[in-house]
Coordinates of C-alpha atoms (C1' of nucleotides) in Angstrom, one line a residue:
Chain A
X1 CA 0.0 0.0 0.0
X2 CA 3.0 2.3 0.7
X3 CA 3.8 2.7 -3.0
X4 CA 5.8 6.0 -4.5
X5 CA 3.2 8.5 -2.5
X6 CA 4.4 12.0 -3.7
X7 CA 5.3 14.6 -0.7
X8 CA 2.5 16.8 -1.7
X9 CA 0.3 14.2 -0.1
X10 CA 2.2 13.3 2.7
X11 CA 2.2 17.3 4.1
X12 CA -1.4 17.7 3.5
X13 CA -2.3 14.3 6.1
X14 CA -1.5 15.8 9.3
X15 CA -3.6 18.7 8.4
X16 CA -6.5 16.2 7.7
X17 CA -5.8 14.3 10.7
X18 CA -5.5 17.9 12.8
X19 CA -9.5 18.4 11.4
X20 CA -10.5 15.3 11.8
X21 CA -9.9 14.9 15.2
X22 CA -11.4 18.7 15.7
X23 CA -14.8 17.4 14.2
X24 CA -14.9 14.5 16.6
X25 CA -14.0 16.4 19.5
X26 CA -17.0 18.9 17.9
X27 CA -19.4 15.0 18.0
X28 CA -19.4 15.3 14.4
X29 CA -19.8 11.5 13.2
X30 CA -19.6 11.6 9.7
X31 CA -18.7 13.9 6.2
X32 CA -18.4 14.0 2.4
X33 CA -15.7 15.2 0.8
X34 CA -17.0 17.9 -0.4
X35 CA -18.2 19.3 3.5
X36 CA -14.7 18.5 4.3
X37 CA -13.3 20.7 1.4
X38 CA -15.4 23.5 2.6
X39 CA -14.1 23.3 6.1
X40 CA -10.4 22.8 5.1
X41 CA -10.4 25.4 1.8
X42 CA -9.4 22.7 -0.6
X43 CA -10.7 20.6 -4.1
X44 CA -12.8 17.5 -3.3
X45 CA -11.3 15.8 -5.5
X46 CA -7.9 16.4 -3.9
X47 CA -9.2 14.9 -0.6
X48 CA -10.7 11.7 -2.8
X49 CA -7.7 11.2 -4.6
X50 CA -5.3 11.8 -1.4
X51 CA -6.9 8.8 0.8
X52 CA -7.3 7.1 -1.8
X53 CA -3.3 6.5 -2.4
X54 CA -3.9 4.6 0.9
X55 CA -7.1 3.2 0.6
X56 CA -10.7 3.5 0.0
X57 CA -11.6 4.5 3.2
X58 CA -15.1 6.0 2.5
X59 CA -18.3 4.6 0.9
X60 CA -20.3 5.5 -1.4
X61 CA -23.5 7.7 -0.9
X62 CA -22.5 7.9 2.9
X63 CA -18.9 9.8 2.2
X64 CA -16.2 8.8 5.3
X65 CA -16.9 7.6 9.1
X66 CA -14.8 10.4 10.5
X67 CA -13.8 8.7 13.2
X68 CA -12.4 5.6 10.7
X69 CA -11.1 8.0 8.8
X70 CA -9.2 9.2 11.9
X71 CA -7.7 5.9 13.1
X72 CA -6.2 5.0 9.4
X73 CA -4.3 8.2 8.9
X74 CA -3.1 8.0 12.1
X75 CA -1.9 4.2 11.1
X76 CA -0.6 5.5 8.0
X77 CA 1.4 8.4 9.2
X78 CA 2.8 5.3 11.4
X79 CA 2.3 7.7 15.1
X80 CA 0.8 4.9 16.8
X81 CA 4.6 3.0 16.7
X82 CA 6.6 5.3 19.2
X83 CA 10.0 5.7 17.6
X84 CA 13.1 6.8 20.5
X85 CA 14.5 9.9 20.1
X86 CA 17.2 12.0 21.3
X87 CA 17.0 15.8 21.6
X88 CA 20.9 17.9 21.0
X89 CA 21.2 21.6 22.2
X90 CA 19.3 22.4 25.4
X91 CA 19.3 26.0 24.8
X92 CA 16.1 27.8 24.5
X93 CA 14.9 26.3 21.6
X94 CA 15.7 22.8 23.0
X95 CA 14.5 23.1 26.4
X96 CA 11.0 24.7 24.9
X97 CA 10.7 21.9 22.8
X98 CA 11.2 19.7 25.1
X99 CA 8.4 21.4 27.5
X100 CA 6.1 22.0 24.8
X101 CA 5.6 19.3 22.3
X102 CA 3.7 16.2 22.9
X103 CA 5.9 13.8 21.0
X104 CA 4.3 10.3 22.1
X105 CA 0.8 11.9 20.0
X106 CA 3.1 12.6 16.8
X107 CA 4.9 8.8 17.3
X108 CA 7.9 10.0 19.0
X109 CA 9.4 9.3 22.1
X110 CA 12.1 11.4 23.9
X111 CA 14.5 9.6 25.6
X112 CA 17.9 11.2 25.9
X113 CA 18.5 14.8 26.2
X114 CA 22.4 16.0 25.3
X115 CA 24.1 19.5 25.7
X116 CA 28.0 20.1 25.5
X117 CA 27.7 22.5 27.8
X118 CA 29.0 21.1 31.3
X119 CA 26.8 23.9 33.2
X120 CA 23.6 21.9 31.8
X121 CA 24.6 18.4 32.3
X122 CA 23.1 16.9 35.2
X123 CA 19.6 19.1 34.9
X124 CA 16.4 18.0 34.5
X125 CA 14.0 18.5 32.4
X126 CA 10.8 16.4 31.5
X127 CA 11.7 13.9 33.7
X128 CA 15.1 13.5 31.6
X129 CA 18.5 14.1 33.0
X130 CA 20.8 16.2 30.2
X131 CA 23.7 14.0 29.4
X132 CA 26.9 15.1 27.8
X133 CA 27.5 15.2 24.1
X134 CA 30.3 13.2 24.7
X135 CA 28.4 10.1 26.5
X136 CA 26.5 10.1 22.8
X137 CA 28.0 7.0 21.9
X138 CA 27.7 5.2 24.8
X139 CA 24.1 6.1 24.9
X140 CA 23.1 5.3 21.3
X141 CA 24.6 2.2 21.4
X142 CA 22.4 1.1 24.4
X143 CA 19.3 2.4 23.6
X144 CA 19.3 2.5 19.3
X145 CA 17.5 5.9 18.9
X146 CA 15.7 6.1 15.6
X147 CA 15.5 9.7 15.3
X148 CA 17.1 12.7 16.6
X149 CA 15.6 16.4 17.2
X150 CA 18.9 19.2 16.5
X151 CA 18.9 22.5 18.0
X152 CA 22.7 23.3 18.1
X153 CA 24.3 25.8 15.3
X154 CA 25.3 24.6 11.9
X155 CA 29.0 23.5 12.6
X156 CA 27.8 21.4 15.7
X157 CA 25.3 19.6 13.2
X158 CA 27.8 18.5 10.6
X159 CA 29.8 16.6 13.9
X160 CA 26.9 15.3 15.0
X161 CA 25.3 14.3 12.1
X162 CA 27.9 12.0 11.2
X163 CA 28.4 10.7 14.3
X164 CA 24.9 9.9 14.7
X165 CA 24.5 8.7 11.1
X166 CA 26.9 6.3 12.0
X167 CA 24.7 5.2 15.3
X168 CA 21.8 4.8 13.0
X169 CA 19.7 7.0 13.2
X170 CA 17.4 7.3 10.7
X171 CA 15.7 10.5 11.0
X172 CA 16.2 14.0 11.4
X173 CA 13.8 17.0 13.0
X174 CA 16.4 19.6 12.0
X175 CA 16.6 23.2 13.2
X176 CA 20.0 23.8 11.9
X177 CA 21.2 25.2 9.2
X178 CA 22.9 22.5 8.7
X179 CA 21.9 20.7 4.9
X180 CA 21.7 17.1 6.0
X181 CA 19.7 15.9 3.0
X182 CA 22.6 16.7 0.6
X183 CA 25.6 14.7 2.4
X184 CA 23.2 11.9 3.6
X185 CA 20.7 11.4 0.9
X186 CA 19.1 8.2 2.7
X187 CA 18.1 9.8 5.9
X188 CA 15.1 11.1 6.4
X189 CA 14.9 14.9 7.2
X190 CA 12.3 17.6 8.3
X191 CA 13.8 20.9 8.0
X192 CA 12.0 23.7 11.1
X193 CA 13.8 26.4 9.4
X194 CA 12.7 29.3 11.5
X195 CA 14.5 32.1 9.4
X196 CA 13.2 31.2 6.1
X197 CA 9.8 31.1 7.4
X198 CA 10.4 34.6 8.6
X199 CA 11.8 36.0 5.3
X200 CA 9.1 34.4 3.4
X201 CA 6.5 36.2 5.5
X202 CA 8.9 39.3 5.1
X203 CA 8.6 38.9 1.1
X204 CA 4.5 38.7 1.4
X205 CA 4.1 41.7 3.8
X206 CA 6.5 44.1 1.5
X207 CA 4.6 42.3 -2.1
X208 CA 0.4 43.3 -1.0
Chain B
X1 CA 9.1 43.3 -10.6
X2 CA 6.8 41.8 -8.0
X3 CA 4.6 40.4 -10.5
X4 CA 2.9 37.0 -9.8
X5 CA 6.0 35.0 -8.5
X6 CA 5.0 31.4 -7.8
X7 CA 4.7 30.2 -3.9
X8 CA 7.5 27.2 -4.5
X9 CA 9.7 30.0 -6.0
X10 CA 9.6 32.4 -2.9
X11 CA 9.4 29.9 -0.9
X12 CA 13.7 28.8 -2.4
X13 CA 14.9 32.3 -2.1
X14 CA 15.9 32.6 1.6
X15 CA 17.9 28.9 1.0
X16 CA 19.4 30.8 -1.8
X17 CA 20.3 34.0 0.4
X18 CA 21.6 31.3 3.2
X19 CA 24.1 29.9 0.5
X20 CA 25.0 32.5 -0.6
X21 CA 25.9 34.4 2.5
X22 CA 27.7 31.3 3.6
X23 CA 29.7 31.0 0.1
X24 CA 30.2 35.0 0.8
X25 CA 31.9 33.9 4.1
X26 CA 34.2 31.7 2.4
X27 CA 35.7 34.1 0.0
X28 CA 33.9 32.8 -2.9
X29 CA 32.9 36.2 -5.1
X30 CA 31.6 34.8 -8.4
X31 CA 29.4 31.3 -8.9
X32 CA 27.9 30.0 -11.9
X33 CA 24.4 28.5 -12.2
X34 CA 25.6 25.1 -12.4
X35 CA 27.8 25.4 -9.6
X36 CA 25.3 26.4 -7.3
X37 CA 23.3 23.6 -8.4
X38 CA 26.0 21.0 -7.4
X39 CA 26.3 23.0 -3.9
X40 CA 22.7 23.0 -3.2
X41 CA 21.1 20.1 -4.8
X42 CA 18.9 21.8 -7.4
X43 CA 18.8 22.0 -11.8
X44 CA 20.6 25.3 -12.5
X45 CA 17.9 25.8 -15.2
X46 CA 15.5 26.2 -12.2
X47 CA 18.1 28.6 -10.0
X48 CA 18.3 30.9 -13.4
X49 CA 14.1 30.9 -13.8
X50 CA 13.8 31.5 -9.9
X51 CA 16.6 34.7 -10.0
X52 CA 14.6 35.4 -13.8
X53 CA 11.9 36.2 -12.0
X54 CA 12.7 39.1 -10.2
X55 CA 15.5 40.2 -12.8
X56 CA 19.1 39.4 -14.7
X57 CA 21.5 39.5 -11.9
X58 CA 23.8 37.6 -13.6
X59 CA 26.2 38.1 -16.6
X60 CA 26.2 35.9 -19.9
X61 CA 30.0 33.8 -20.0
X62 CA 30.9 34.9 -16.6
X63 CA 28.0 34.2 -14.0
X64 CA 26.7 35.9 -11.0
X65 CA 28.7 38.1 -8.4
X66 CA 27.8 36.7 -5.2
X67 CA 27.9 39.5 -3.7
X68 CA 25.7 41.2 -6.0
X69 CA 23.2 38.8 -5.8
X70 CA 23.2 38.4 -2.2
X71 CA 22.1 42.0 -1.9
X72 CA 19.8 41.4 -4.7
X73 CA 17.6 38.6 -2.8
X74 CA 18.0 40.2 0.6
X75 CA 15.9 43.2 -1.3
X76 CA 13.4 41.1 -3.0
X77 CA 12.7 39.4 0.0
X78 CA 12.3 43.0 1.8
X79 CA 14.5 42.2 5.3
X80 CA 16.4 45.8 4.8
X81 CA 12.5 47.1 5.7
X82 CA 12.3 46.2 9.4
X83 CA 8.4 45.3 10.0
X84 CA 7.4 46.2 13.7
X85 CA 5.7 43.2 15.3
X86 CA 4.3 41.8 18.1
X87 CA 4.4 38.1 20.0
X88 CA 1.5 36.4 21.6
X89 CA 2.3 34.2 24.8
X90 CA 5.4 34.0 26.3
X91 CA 5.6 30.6 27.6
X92 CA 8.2 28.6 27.1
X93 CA 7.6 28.4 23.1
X94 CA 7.2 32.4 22.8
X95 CA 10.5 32.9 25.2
X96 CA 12.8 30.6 23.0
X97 CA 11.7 32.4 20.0
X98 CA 12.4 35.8 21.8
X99 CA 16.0 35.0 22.5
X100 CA 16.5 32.3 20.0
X101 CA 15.7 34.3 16.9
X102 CA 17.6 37.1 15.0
X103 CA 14.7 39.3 13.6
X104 CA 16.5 42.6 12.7
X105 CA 18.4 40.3 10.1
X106 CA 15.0 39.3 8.7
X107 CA 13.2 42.1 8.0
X108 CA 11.5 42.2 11.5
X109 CA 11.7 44.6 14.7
X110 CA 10.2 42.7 18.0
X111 CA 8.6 45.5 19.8
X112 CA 5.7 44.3 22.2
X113 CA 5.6 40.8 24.4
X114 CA 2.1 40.0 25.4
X115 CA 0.8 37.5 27.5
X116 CA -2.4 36.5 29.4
X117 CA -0.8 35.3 32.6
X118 CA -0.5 38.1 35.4
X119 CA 2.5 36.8 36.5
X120 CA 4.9 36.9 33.6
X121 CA 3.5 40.8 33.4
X122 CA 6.6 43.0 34.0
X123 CA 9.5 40.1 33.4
X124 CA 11.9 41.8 30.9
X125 CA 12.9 39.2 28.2
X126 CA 15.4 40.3 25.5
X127 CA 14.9 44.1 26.6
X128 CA 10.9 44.3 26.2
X129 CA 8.5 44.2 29.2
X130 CA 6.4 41.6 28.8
X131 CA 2.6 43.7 28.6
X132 CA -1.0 42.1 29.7
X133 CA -2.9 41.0 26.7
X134 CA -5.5 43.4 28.0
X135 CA -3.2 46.2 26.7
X136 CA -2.9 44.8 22.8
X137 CA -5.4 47.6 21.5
X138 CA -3.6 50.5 23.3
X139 CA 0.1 49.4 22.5
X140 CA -1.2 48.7 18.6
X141 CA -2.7 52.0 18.5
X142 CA 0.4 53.6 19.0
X143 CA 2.8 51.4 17.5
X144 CA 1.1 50.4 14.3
X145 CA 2.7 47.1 14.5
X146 CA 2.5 45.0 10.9
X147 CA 3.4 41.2 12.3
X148 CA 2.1 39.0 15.1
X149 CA 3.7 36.1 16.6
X150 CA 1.0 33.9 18.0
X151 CA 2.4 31.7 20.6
X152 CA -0.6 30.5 22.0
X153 CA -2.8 28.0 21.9
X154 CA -5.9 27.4 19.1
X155 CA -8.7 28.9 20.9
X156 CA -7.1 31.7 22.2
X157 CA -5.9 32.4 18.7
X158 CA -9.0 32.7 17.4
X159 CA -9.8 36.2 19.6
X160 CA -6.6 37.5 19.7
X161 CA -6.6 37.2 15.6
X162 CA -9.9 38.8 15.4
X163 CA -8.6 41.5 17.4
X164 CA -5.3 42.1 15.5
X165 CA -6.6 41.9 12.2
X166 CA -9.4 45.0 13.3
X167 CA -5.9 46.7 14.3
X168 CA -4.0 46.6 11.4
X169 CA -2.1 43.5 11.3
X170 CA -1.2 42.4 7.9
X171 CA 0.8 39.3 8.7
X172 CA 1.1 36.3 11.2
X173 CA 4.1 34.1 12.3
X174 CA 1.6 31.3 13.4
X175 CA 2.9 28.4 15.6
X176 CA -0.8 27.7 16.8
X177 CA -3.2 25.6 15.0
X178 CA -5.8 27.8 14.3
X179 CA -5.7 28.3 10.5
X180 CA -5.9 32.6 10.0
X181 CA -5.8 31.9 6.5
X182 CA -9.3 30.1 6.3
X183 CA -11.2 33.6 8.2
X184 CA -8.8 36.0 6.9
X185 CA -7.4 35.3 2.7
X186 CA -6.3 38.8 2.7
X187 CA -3.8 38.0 5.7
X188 CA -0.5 37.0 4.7
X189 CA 0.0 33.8 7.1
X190 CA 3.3 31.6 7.7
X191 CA 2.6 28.2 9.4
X192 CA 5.1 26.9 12.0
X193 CA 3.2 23.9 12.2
X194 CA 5.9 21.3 14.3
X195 CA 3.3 18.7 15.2
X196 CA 2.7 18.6 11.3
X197 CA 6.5 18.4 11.1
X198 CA 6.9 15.7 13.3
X199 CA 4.3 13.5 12.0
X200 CA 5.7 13.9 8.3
X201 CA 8.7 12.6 9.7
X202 CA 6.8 9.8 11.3
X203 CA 5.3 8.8 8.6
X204 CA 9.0 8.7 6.4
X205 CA 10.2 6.6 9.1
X206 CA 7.6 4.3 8.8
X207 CA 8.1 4.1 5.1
X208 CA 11.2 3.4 4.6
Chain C
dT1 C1' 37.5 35.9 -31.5
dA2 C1' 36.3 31.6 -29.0
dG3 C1' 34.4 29.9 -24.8
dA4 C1' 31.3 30.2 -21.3
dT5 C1' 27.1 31.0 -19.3
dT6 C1' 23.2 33.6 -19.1
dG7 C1' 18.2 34.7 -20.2
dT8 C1' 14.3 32.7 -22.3
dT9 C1' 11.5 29.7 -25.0
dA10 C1' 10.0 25.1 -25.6
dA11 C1' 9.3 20.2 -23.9
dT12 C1' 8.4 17.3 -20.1
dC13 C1' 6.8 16.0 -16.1
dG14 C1' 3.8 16.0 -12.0
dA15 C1' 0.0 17.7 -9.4
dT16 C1' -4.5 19.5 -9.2
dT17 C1' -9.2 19.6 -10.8
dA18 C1' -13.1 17.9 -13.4
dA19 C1' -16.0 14.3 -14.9
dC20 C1' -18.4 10.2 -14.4
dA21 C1' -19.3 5.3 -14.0
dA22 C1' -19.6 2.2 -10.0
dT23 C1' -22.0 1.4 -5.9
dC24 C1' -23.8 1.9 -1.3
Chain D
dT1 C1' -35.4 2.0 -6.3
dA2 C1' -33.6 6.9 -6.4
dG3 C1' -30.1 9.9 -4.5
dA4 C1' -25.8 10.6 -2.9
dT5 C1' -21.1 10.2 -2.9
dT6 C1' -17.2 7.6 -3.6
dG7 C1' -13.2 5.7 -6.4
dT8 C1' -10.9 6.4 -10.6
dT9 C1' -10.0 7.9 -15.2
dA10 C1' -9.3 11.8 -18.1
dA11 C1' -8.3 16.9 -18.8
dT12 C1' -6.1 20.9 -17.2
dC13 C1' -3.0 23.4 -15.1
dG14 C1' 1.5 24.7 -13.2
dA15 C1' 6.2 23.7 -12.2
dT16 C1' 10.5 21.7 -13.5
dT17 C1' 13.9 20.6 -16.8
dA18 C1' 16.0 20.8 -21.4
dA19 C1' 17.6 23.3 -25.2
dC20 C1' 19.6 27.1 -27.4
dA21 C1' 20.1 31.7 -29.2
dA22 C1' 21.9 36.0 -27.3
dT23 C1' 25.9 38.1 -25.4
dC24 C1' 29.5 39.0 -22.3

DNA sequence: TAGATTGTTAATCGATTAACAATC
DNA sequence: TAGATTGTTAATCGATTAACAATC
């Protein structure tokens, strides 16, 4: 079922898992494509053809069971395995990430939280120690994380990268600057890349 | 110049401006279109239509002055105009972003911290007070501020957007999950959406 | 001038939208 | 059964890539 699914796809199914599970919360039991398209400001059509590169999940002349509906993305976007993860750089942007995001919802679960700084090690936050960056190896290699969250500067990432490349792990939530993509073409990357969000939004507000 | 440029090509300019600045820092002063393609993954037929758009920087048999050109995309994407703006909710995700973030290098000014909470009222983060959200209307009155930074959650978005919008604001750094764009089309909206980050990512490490 | 590389037009590829037969 | 809405194929639209004449 997992064929070639293009990334256009891909983005769009946590935004209709995000409305699906609005419309339960809201009691809503069931919907057509087309009220869904109204609610979410897209094509019918798009939605249609979208689940179905996973599956025909609705039925005809009823439209979907929303709360079906709900259960398969979720199984497709695969956040009902947990994957480990380890967080690197517990600056501000680490340590609010940690605080703020409910990873074991998105299929992610933080285990291991690493700074270089020596003035950090030993703290805790979350209920997780932070660790040196130097006990990486040690940790990796007990506890196989599958993914890793970056929140140090660009030259820390190359280092790291490699190092936890090597490790295996398989995915990246990247908030460097760092380019993982182009030296390791089979790991999986999602780029956070807070600054060209900002210039983007600087480009629209000076092009009305 | 700023006729109807494509969202994917806007959407490549800053990662050009972040090459370029970094091949500026290494010395490099002139770079063809197929060498910037080998550096950054792309077809140098698409870096010469995205630059095409928004005019010939470069120069037939020699290439583009990276310098030049950096200058150039810093202008299209309007950071030398510093855009007064506001954030919304300074919890842990709104302080990071306050400290974490450079915004005079990208075409914002951070003038006014808001949040809800009577107990983070007064705390002086990165210079600002932070203000009640009771005081948005006065402090917009006077300060004519074009961005807001909503760090808050869904439902409280919803008011507080309302509120800006009736106050001027043109454009929205949005970490919550309300979707601005779907009440307000005129709104120029960028989506920091990490729980639709995260589960992309799931779902790539899921379907490997 | 010859060589290199742009700017730009044309060809290809992929994604979105429309249409409709299948079917609940 | 009649009405509604899916699943899916076909048509359209837009974005990427290739080709090449213009020109530095």
């Amino acid at each position: 079922m997992s064929n070639i699914i293009s990334d256009s796809v891909i983005k769009r199914m946590p935004r209709y898992y995000r409305f699906l599970n609005e419309l339960k919360k809201q009691g809503v039991t069931r919907i057509s494509s087309r009220e869904l398209s109204e609610i979410m400001g897209l094509n019918a059509s798009q939605i249609r053809q979208d689940l179905n590169c996973f599956g025909g999940f609705g039925q005809q002349g009823y439209g979907y069971n929303i709360d079906v509906l709900r259960v398969e993305i979720a199984k497709i976007l695969g956040i009902d395995r947990l994957k480990n993860t380890i967080l690197i750089g517990m600056g501000n942007l680490g340590k609010a990430i940690t605080l703020h995001i409910n990873f074991e919802s998105k299929g992610f679960k933080l285990i291991g939280l690493f700074d270089s700084k020596e003035s950090l090690v030993g703290q805790v936050v979350k209920n997780l120690p932070i660790r040196s960056t130097s006990t990486i190896d040690e940790f990796c290699r007990e506890n196989l994380p599958e993914a890793a969250i970056l929140c140090i500067p660009k030259a820390a990432s190359e280092d790291i990268c490699e190092q936890l490349v090597k490790l295996g792990v398989k995915g990246f939530w990247n908030f460097s600057h760092y380019d993982i993509a182009l030296k390791y073409p089979d790991v999986k990357v999602e780029n956070m890349h807070f600054g060209d969000s900002l210039m983007t939004l600087s480009y629209r507000l000076d092009n009305m």
